[in-house]
CSV table of C-alpha atoms and ligand atoms in Angstrom, one decimal:
chain,number,residue,atom,x,y,z
C,1,UNK,CA,-18.5,-1.5,5.3
C,2,UNK,CA,-19.4,-2.1,1.7
C,3,UNK,CA,-21.9,-4.4,-0.1
C,4,UNK,CA,-20.2,-7.5,-0.3
C,5,UNK,CA,-20.2,-10.1,-2.9
C,6,UNK,CA,-22.2,-8.1,-5.4
C,7,UNK,CA,-23.6,-10.5,-8.0
C,8,UNK,CA,-22.3,-10.4,-11.3
C,9,UNK,CA,-25.7,-10.7,-12.8
C,10,UNK,CA,-26.1,-7.1,-12.5
C,11,UNK,CA,-23.1,-6.5,-14.8
C,12,UNK,CA,-24.0,-5.3,-18.3
C,13,UNK,CA,-22.4,-7.0,-21.2
C,14,UNK,CA,-19.0,-5.1,-22.4
C,15,UNK,CA,-19.5,-2.6,-24.8
C,16,UNK,CA,-17.3,-2.5,-27.8
C,17,UNK,CA,-14.3,-0.1,-27.3
C,18,UNK,CA,-15.3,3.2,-28.4
C,19,UNK,CA,-19.2,2.4,-28.0
C,20,UNK,CA,-21.7,4.7,-26.6
C,21,UNK,CA,-21.6,3.3,-23.2
C,22,UNK,CA,-17.8,3.5,-23.2
C,23,UNK,CA,-18.1,7.1,-24.3
C,24,UNK,CA,-20.4,8.0,-21.4
C,25,UNK,CA,-18.5,6.4,-19.0
C,26,UNK,CA,-15.3,8.3,-19.8
C,27,UNK,CA,-17.4,11.6,-19.8
C,28,UNK,CA,-18.5,10.9,-16.3
C,29,UNK,CA,-15.0,10.3,-15.3
C,30,UNK,CA,-13.8,13.4,-17.0
C,31,UNK,CA,-16.7,15.3,-15.2
C,32,UNK,CA,-15.1,13.9,-11.9
C,33,UNK,CA,-18.4,12.1,-11.1
C,34,UNK,CA,-17.7,8.8,-9.1
C,35,UNK,CA,-18.2,5.5,-10.5
C,36,UNK,CA,-20.2,3.2,-8.1
C,37,UNK,CA,-20.3,-0.4,-7.8
C,38,UNK,CA,-23.5,-1.1,-9.8
C,39,UNK,CA,-22.8,1.3,-12.5
C,40,UNK,CA,-21.7,0.4,-16.0
C,41,UNK,CA,-18.1,0.2,-16.4
C,42,UNK,CA,-15.4,-1.2,-18.9
C,43,UNK,CA,-14.4,-4.6,-18.1
C,44,UNK,CA,-10.8,-3.4,-18.4
C,45,UNK,CA,-11.4,-0.6,-15.8
C,46,UNK,CA,-13.0,-3.2,-13.4
C,47,UNK,CA,-9.8,-5.7,-13.8
C,48,UNK,CA,-7.5,-2.7,-13.4
C,49,UNK,CA,-9.2,-2.0,-10.1
C,50,UNK,CA,-9.4,-5.4,-9.0
C,51,UNK,CA,-5.5,-5.8,-9.5
C,52,UNK,CA,-4.7,-2.5,-7.9
C,53,UNK,CA,-6.9,-2.7,-4.8
C,54,UNK,CA,-6.4,-6.5,-4.1
C,55,UNK,CA,-2.4,-5.9,-4.4
C,56,UNK,CA,-2.8,-2.8,-2.0
C,57,UNK,CA,-4.9,-4.9,0.6
C,58,UNK,CA,-2.5,-7.7,0.4
C,59,UNK,CA,0.6,-5.0,0.9
C,60,UNK,CA,-1.1,-3.8,4.1
C,61,UNK,CA,-1.6,-7.5,5.4
C,62,UNK,CA,2.0,-8.8,4.6
C,63,UNK,CA,3.2,-5.0,5.7
C,64,UNK,CA,2.1,-6.0,9.4
C,65,UNK,CA,5.0,-8.5,9.4
C,66,UNK,CA,8.4,-6.4,9.4
C,67,UNK,CA,7.1,-4.3,12.3
C,68,UNK,CA,5.2,-7.0,13.9
C,69,UNK,CA,8.5,-8.5,14.2
C,70,UNK,CA,9.3,-5.8,16.9
C,71,UNK,CA,6.4,-5.5,19.1
C,72,UNK,CA,7.6,-7.8,21.7
C,73,UNK,CA,11.0,-6.0,21.6
C,74,UNK,CA,9.7,-2.3,21.7
C,75,UNK,CA,12.0,-0.4,24.1
C,76,UNK,CA,9.3,1.0,26.3
C,77,UNK,CA,5.6,0.4,27.2
C,78,UNK,CA,4.7,3.4,25.4
C,79,UNK,CA,6.3,2.4,22.1
C,80,UNK,CA,4.8,-1.3,22.4
C,81,UNK,CA,1.4,0.3,22.7
C,82,UNK,CA,1.8,2.6,19.8
C,83,UNK,CA,3.5,0.1,17.6
C,84,UNK,CA,0.6,-2.4,18.3
C,85,UNK,CA,-1.9,0.1,17.5
C,86,UNK,CA,-0.1,1.0,14.1
C,87,UNK,CA,0.2,-2.8,13.1
C,88,UNK,CA,-3.4,-3.1,14.1
C,89,UNK,CA,-4.5,-0.2,11.6
C,90,UNK,CA,-2.5,-1.9,8.8
C,91,UNK,CA,-4.5,-4.9,9.2
C,92,UNK,CA,-7.9,-2.6,9.3
C,93,UNK,CA,-6.6,-0.9,5.9
C,94,UNK,CA,-6.2,-4.6,4.4
C,95,UNK,CA,-9.9,-5.3,5.4
C,96,UNK,CA,-11.3,-1.8,4.0
C,97,UNK,CA,-9.4,-2.5,0.9
C,98,UNK,CA,-10.7,-6.1,0.5
C,99,UNK,CA,-14.1,-4.7,1.0
C,100,UNK,CA,-13.6,-2.1,-1.6
C,101,UNK,CA,-12.4,-4.9,-4.0
C,102,UNK,CA,-15.1,-7.2,-3.3
C,103,UNK,CA,-17.7,-4.5,-4.7
C,104,UNK,CA,-16.2,-5.3,-8.2
C,105,UNK,CA,-17.3,-8.7,-7.9
C,106,UNK,CA,-14.4,-10.8,-6.7
C,107,UNK,CA,-14.4,-12.9,-3.7
C,108,UNK,CA,-12.0,-12.4,-0.6
C,109,UNK,CA,-11.2,-16.2,-0.7
C,110,UNK,CA,-10.3,-15.8,-4.3
C,111,UNK,CA,-8.0,-12.7,-3.6
C,112,UNK,CA,-6.5,-14.5,-0.6
C,113,UNK,CA,-5.8,-17.6,-2.7
C,114,UNK,CA,-4.0,-15.4,-5.2
C,115,UNK,CA,-1.8,-14.0,-2.4
C,116,UNK,CA,-1.0,-17.2,-0.8
C,117,UNK,CA,-0.2,-18.9,-4.2
C,118,UNK,CA,2.1,-16.3,-5.0
C,119,UNK,CA,0.0,-15.4,-8.2
C,120,UNK,CA,-0.7,-11.6,-6.8
C,121,UNK,CA,1.9,-9.0,-6.2
C,122,UNK,CA,2.2,-7.2,-2.9
C,123,UNK,CA,4.7,-4.2,-2.5
C,124,UNK,CA,8.2,-4.8,-3.0
C,125,UNK,CA,9.0,-2.9,0.2
C,126,UNK,CA,7.9,-5.6,2.6
C,127,UNK,CA,10.2,-7.9,1.5
C,128,UNK,CA,13.2,-6.4,3.7
C,129,UNK,CA,14.2,-7.5,7.1
C,130,UNK,CA,13.9,-5.3,10.2
C,131,UNK,CA,17.2,-5.8,11.7
C,132,UNK,CA,17.2,-3.2,14.6
C,133,UNK,CA,14.6,-0.9,16.7
C,134,UNK,CA,15.6,1.9,14.2
C,135,UNK,CA,13.9,0.0,11.2
C,136,UNK,CA,10.6,0.6,13.0
C,137,UNK,CA,11.4,4.3,12.9
C,138,UNK,CA,12.8,4.1,9.2
C,139,UNK,CA,9.6,2.3,8.2
C,140,UNK,CA,7.3,4.8,9.5
C,141,UNK,CA,9.2,7.8,8.4
C,142,UNK,CA,9.9,6.4,4.9
C,143,UNK,CA,7.3,3.7,4.1
C,144,UNK,CA,4.5,5.4,5.5
C,145,UNK,CA,5.8,8.7,4.2
C,146,UNK,CA,6.0,7.2,0.4
C,147,UNK,CA,2.5,5.3,0.9
C,148,UNK,CA,1.0,8.7,1.8
C,149,UNK,CA,2.4,10.3,-0.9
C,150,UNK,CA,1.1,7.6,-3.2
C,151,UNK,CA,-2.3,7.5,-1.5
C,152,UNK,CA,-3.6,11.0,-0.9
C,153,UNK,CA,-4.1,11.2,-4.7
C,154,UNK,CA,-6.2,8.1,-4.5
C,155,UNK,CA,-8.7,9.6,-2.1
C,156,UNK,CA,-9.7,11.3,-5.6
C,157,UNK,CA,-9.8,8.2,-7.5
C,158,UNK,CA,-12.7,7.9,-9.9
C,159,UNK,CA,-14.1,4.5,-8.2
C,160,UNK,CA,-16.1,5.5,-5.2
C,161,UNK,CA,-15.5,2.7,-2.8
C,162,UNK,CA,-12.0,2.9,-3.3
C,163,UNK,CA,-11.5,6.7,-2.8
C,164,UNK,CA,-13.7,6.7,0.3
C,165,UNK,CA,-11.6,3.8,2.0
C,166,UNK,CA,-8.6,6.0,1.3
C,167,UNK,CA,-9.6,8.8,3.2
C,168,UNK,CA,-9.4,7.1,6.7
C,169,UNK,CA,-6.5,5.3,5.5
C,170,UNK,CA,-4.5,8.3,4.8
C,171,UNK,CA,-5.4,9.9,8.2
C,172,UNK,CA,-4.1,7.0,9.9
C,173,UNK,CA,-0.9,6.7,7.7
C,174,UNK,CA,0.0,10.2,8.4
C,175,UNK,CA,0.0,9.2,12.2
C,176,UNK,CA,2.1,6.3,11.4
C,177,UNK,CA,4.4,8.6,9.5
C,178,UNK,CA,5.1,11.2,12.5
C,179,UNK,CA,5.4,8.4,14.9
C,180,UNK,CA,8.2,7.0,12.8
C,181,UNK,CA,9.7,10.2,12.5
C,182,UNK,CA,9.7,10.8,15.9
C,183,UNK,CA,11.5,7.6,16.6
C,184,UNK,CA,14.1,8.8,14.1
C,185,UNK,CA,14.3,12.1,15.9
C,186,UNK,CA,14.8,10.4,19.4
C,187,UNK,CA,17.7,8.1,18.1
C,188,UNK,CA,19.3,10.9,16.1
C,189,UNK,CA,19.4,13.0,19.4
C,190,UNK,CA,20.6,10.0,21.3
C,191,UNK,CA,24.0,8.4,21.6
C,192,UNK,CA,26.6,7.9,19.0
C,193,UNK,CA,25.3,4.2,19.0
C,194,UNK,CA,21.8,5.4,18.4
C,195,UNK,CA,22.7,8.1,15.8
C,196,UNK,CA,24.5,5.1,13.9
C,197,UNK,CA,21.7,2.9,14.3
C,198,UNK,CA,19.4,5.4,12.7
C,199,UNK,CA,21.7,6.3,10.0
C,200,UNK,CA,22.1,2.2,9.3
C,201,UNK,CA,18.6,1.9,8.9
C,202,UNK,CA,18.0,5.0,6.6
C,203,UNK,CA,20.9,3.5,4.4
C,204,UNK,CA,19.0,0.3,4.2
C,205,UNK,CA,15.4,1.6,3.6
C,206,UNK,CA,16.1,4.5,1.4
C,207,UNK,CA,16.6,2.9,-2.1
C,208,UNK,CA,13.8,0.4,-1.4
C,209,UNK,CA,11.4,3.1,-0.5
C,210,UNK,CA,12.3,5.1,-3.5
C,211,UNK,CA,11.5,1.9,-5.7
C,212,UNK,CA,8.0,1.3,-3.8
C,213,UNK,CA,6.7,3.9,-6.4
C,214,UNK,CA,7.0,1.4,-9.1
C,215,UNK,CA,8.8,1.6,-12.5
C,216,UNK,CA,9.8,4.9,-14.0
C,217,UNK,CA,7.0,6.0,-16.2
C,218,UNK,CA,8.8,5.1,-19.3
C,219,UNK,CA,8.4,1.2,-18.3
C,220,UNK,CA,5.0,1.5,-16.5
C,221,UNK,CA,2.6,-0.5,-18.6
C,222,UNK,CA,-0.5,0.6,-16.8
C,223,UNK,CA,0.1,4.2,-15.9
C,224,UNK,CA,-1.4,5.9,-19.0
C,225,UNK,CA,-4.4,4.3,-19.2
C,226,UNK,CA,-5.1,4.4,-15.1
C,227,UNK,CA,-4.6,8.3,-15.5
C,228,UNK,CA,-7.1,8.4,-18.1
C,229,UNK,CA,-9.5,6.6,-15.9
C,230,UNK,CA,-8.6,8.8,-13.1
C,231,UNK,CA,-7.6,5.7,-10.9
C,232,UNK,CA,-4.2,7.4,-10.8
C,233,UNK,CA,-3.7,11.1,-10.7
C,234,UNK,CA,0.2,11.2,-10.8
C,235,UNK,CA,2.5,9.1,-12.5
C,236,UNK,CA,4.9,6.9,-10.7
C,237,UNK,CA,8.2,9.4,-11.4
C,238,UNK,CA,5.9,12.5,-10.5
C,239,UNK,CA,5.0,11.2,-7.1
C,240,UNK,CA,8.6,9.5,-6.4
C,241,UNK,CA,9.8,13.2,-7.1
C,242,UNK,CA,7.6,14.7,-4.4
C,243,UNK,CA,8.7,12.2,-2.0
C,244,UNK,CA,12.2,12.9,-2.5
C,245,UNK,CA,11.7,16.7,-2.5
C,246,UNK,CA,9.7,16.3,1.0
C,247,UNK,CA,12.2,13.9,2.4
C,248,UNK,CA,15.5,15.0,1.9
C,249,UNK,CA,15.2,18.2,4.1
C,250,UNK,CA,14.0,15.9,6.7
C,251,UNK,CA,17.0,13.7,6.6
C,252,UNK,CA,18.9,17.1,6.8
C,253,UNK,CA,16.9,18.2,9.9
C,254,UNK,CA,17.6,14.5,11.5
C,255,UNK,CA,21.3,15.0,10.8
C,256,UNK,CA,21.3,11.9,8.8
C,257,UNK,CA,23.2,11.3,5.4
C,258,UNK,CA,21.0,10.1,2.1
C,259,UNK,CA,23.0,7.4,1.1
C,260,UNK,CA,23.4,8.7,-2.5
C,261,UNK,CA,26.7,10.4,-3.5
C,262,UNK,CA,25.0,11.9,-6.7
C,263,UNK,CA,21.8,13.4,-4.7
C,264,UNK,CA,22.0,17.3,-5.4
C,265,UNK,CA,19.7,20.1,-5.4
C,266,UNK,CA,19.2,21.3,-8.9
C,267,UNK,CA,18.7,24.9,-8.3
C,268,UNK,CA,16.9,25.8,-11.7
C,269,UNK,CA,13.9,23.6,-10.9
C,270,UNK,CA,14.1,23.5,-7.2
C,271,UNK,CA,14.0,19.6,-7.3
C,272,UNK,CA,16.5,17.2,-5.7
C,273,UNK,CA,18.0,14.9,-8.3
C,274,UNK,CA,19.2,11.4,-7.2
C,275,UNK,CA,21.4,8.9,-8.7
C,276,UNK,CA,20.7,6.1,-10.9
C,277,UNK,CA,17.9,3.4,-9.3
C,278,UNK,CA,19.1,0.0,-9.4
C,279,UNK,CA,16.2,-1.5,-11.2
C,280,UNK,CA,17.6,-5.0,-11.2
C,281,UNK,CA,17.0,-5.2,-7.2
C,282,UNK,CA,13.5,-4.1,-7.8
C,283,UNK,CA,12.6,-6.9,-10.5
C,284,UNK,CA,14.4,-9.5,-8.4
C,285,UNK,CA,12.3,-8.6,-5.5
C,286,UNK,CA,9.1,-8.8,-8.1
C,287,UNK,CA,10.1,-12.2,-9.1
C,288,UNK,CA,10.3,-13.4,-5.8
C,289,UNK,CA,13.9,-13.3,-4.8
C,290,UNK,CA,13.9,-10.3,-2.3
C,291,UNK,CA,15.7,-10.9,0.9
C,292,UNK,CA,12.3,-12.1,2.8
C,293,UNK,CA,9.7,-12.9,0.0
C,294,UNK,CA,9.7,-16.8,1.1
C,295,UNK,CA,9.6,-15.9,4.8
C,296,UNK,CA,6.7,-13.3,4.2
C,297,UNK,CA,4.5,-15.8,2.3
C,298,UNK,CA,5.3,-18.7,4.6
C,299,UNK,CA,4.2,-16.5,7.5
C,300,UNK,CA,1.1,-15.6,5.8
C,301,UNK,CA,0.0,-19.4,4.7
C,302,UNK,CA,0.7,-20.3,8.3
C,303,UNK,CA,-1.6,-17.6,9.5
C,304,UNK,CA,-4.1,-18.6,7.1
C,305,UNK,CA,-3.9,-22.3,8.3
C,306,UNK,CA,-4.0,-21.7,11.7
C,307,UNK,CA,-7.2,-19.3,11.3
C,308,UNK,CA,-9.1,-22.0,9.5
C,309,UNK,CA,-11.0,-23.0,12.7
C,310,UNK,CA,-12.0,-19.3,13.2
C,311,UNK,CA,-13.5,-18.9,9.6
C,312,UNK,CA,-15.3,-22.5,10.0
C,313,UNK,CA,-16.6,-21.2,13.5
C,314,UNK,CA,-18.0,-17.9,12.0
C,315,UNK,CA,-19.2,-19.7,9.1
C,316,UNK,CA,-21.1,-22.4,11.2
C,317,UNK,CA,-22.6,-19.5,13.4
C,318,UNK,CA,-23.9,-17.7,10.5
C,319,UNK,CA,-25.7,-20.9,9.1
C,320,UNK,CA,-27.1,-21.5,12.4
C,321,UNK,CA,-28.6,-17.8,12.7
C,322,UNK,CA,-30.0,-18.3,9.0
C,323,UNK,CA,-31.5,-21.6,10.1
C,324,UNK,CA,-33.0,-20.1,13.3
C,325,UNK,CA,-34.4,-17.2,11.2
C,326,UNK,CA,-36.0,-19.5,8.6
C,327,UNK,CA,-37.5,-21.7,11.3
C,328,UNK,CA,-39.0,-18.7,13.1
C,329,UNK,CA,-40.5,-17.5,9.8
C,330,UNK,CA,-41.8,-20.7,9.0
C,331,UNK,CA,-43.7,-21.1,12.6
O,401,FAQ,N1,5.9,-3.7,-5.4
O,401,FAQ,O1,2.6,0.0,-14.5
O,401,FAQ,P1,2.7,-0.1,-13.1
O,401,FAQ,C1,1.8,0.9,2.3
O,401,FAQ,C2,3.9,-3.8,-10.2
O,401,FAQ,S1,1.0,-0.1,1.1
O,401,FAQ,C3,5.5,-4.5,-6.1
O,401,FAQ,O2,3.5,1.0,-12.7
O,401,FAQ,P2,0.4,0.5,-11.6
O,401,FAQ,C4,1.2,1.0,3.7
O,401,FAQ,C5,2.8,-3.4,-10.7
O,401,FAQ,O3,1.6,-3.8,-9.7
O,401,FAQ,C6,2.0,-0.4,-0.1
O,401,FAQ,N2,4.9,-4.5,-7.5
O,401,FAQ,O4,1.6,-0.5,-12.3
O,401,FAQ,C7,2.0,0.3,5.0
O,401,FAQ,C8,2.4,-4.0,-12.1
O,401,FAQ,O5,2.4,-5.3,-11.8
O,401,FAQ,P3,1.0,-6.1,-12.5
O,401,FAQ,C9,1.4,-0.6,-1.5
O,401,FAQ,C10,4.9,-3.2,-7.9
O,401,FAQ,O6,-0.6,-0.5,-10.8
O,401,FAQ,C11,3.0,0.8,5.4
O,401,FAQ,C12,3.9,-3.8,-12.5
O,401,FAQ,O7,4.6,-3.7,-11.4
O,401,FAQ,N3,0.5,0.7,-2.0
O,401,FAQ,O8,2.8,0.9,2.1
O,401,FAQ,C13,5.4,-2.3,-7.3
O,401,FAQ,O9,-0.1,1.2,-12.5
O,401,FAQ,C14,3.8,0.5,6.3
O,401,FAQ,C15,3.8,-2.5,-13.4
O,401,FAQ,O10,3.6,-1.2,-12.8
O,401,FAQ,C16,-0.1,0.5,-2.9
O,401,FAQ,O11,-0.6,-0.6,-3.5
O,401,FAQ,C17,6.0,-2.4,-6.0
O,401,FAQ,N4,6.5,-1.4,-5.3
O,401,FAQ,O12,1.3,1.5,-10.4
O,401,FAQ,C18,1.7,-0.9,5.3
O,401,FAQ,C19,-0.9,1.9,-3.4
O,401,FAQ,N5,5.2,-1.2,-8.0
O,401,FAQ,O13,-0.2,-5.9,-11.9
O,401,FAQ,C20,2.5,-1.5,6.3
O,401,FAQ,C21,-1.9,1.5,-4.7
O,401,FAQ,C22,4.6,-1.5,-9.3
O,401,FAQ,O14,1.0,-5.7,-14.1
O,401,FAQ,C23,3.5,-0.6,6.8
O,401,FAQ,N6,-1.4,1.1,-5.6
O,401,FAQ,N7,4.5,-3.0,-9.2
O,401,FAQ,O15,1.5,-7.6,-12.5
O,401,FAQ,C24,-0.8,2.0,-6.5
O,401,FAQ,O16,-0.7,3.4,-6.5
O,401,FAQ,C25,-0.1,1.5,-8.0
O,401,FAQ,O17,-0.8,0.1,-8.1
O,401,FAQ,C26,1.4,1.3,-8.0
O,401,FAQ,C27,1.9,0.6,-9.3
O,401,FAQ,C28,1.9,2.8,-8.0
O,401,FAQ,C29,2.1,0.4,-6.8
């Protein structure tokens, strides 16, 4: 999809902060021009993008695990086919995003190594277990809903390859969100036991979904600079509020209760206001102590080891093709 393994030789040396190149770069960003892989960019901009895009890619890949857990137990053939397609889409998103990160001069092996060693983050949300079928509905409705809210603005990110990858990702995420909401609606209109299962899933996924947007603006070290560079278009708190305002009426429509006694509509601003977020839970998950952190990394490490023969076979095949082409050229 994108030029892979762009060589670092094309990179110009870093200009001093505030230098002419940095000023020209910021002027291009301010004028809404897209920055492309071979354009000059401040090293900090490159590193910020590598960090964010690779963490985003890891999230998509690890994000296949909680729902993948339900493919064999989906309640009908239709649900199974839809869920398989969704989980496969998430894998595809990871691939587009690794490719977009590669245009910044980092290799896929290095990024995957950072995930498997625990050095790189992935979204906190994927460290929670999927205990019942309703969790698949709640993930689609809430987690994909939150992901869309965060990712639609990324379609206007200043870095071209990331922005373009996000267009297709967002279209697919919106299908994912609807399939989740449809599962929730079916359960909410079902038997008492099904309604209770839907409510239980909402109870467990609500706060982790709220935390997905990241630390509050006052505690977010990267937001201000990322907004100046137009990587981020909205702050974490702005996006969190948009998500809450859209999602609370959807819960009302489903006849489900948001698990927050403080939740209320602030008539003056028209916004729903939530109670205090338990940031200690968020930080515990980021430190590796969420309910499923160890299980998720163990699953990815096993998948990587089990897939080694595929990578070796692909590399051997590529080598053979190259040798044949060289022999044909020499003949
Ligand atoms: N989990 O200063 P900020 C999906 C970290 S994809 C873990 O606010 P920034 C699709 C942050 O990395 C979900 N870590 O940072 C799907 C930074 O750490 P660092 C993923 C988090 O980058 C659905 C530190 O905290 N989406 O769901 C989290 O400006 C269903 C300080 O934070 C993306 O990655 C968190 N929730 O803003 C798949 C979207 N939040 O690097 C399967 C792209 C923050 O300094 C099934 N990323 N941190 O060590 C972004 O928009 C941004 O990177 C944010 C964080 C908003 C996530």
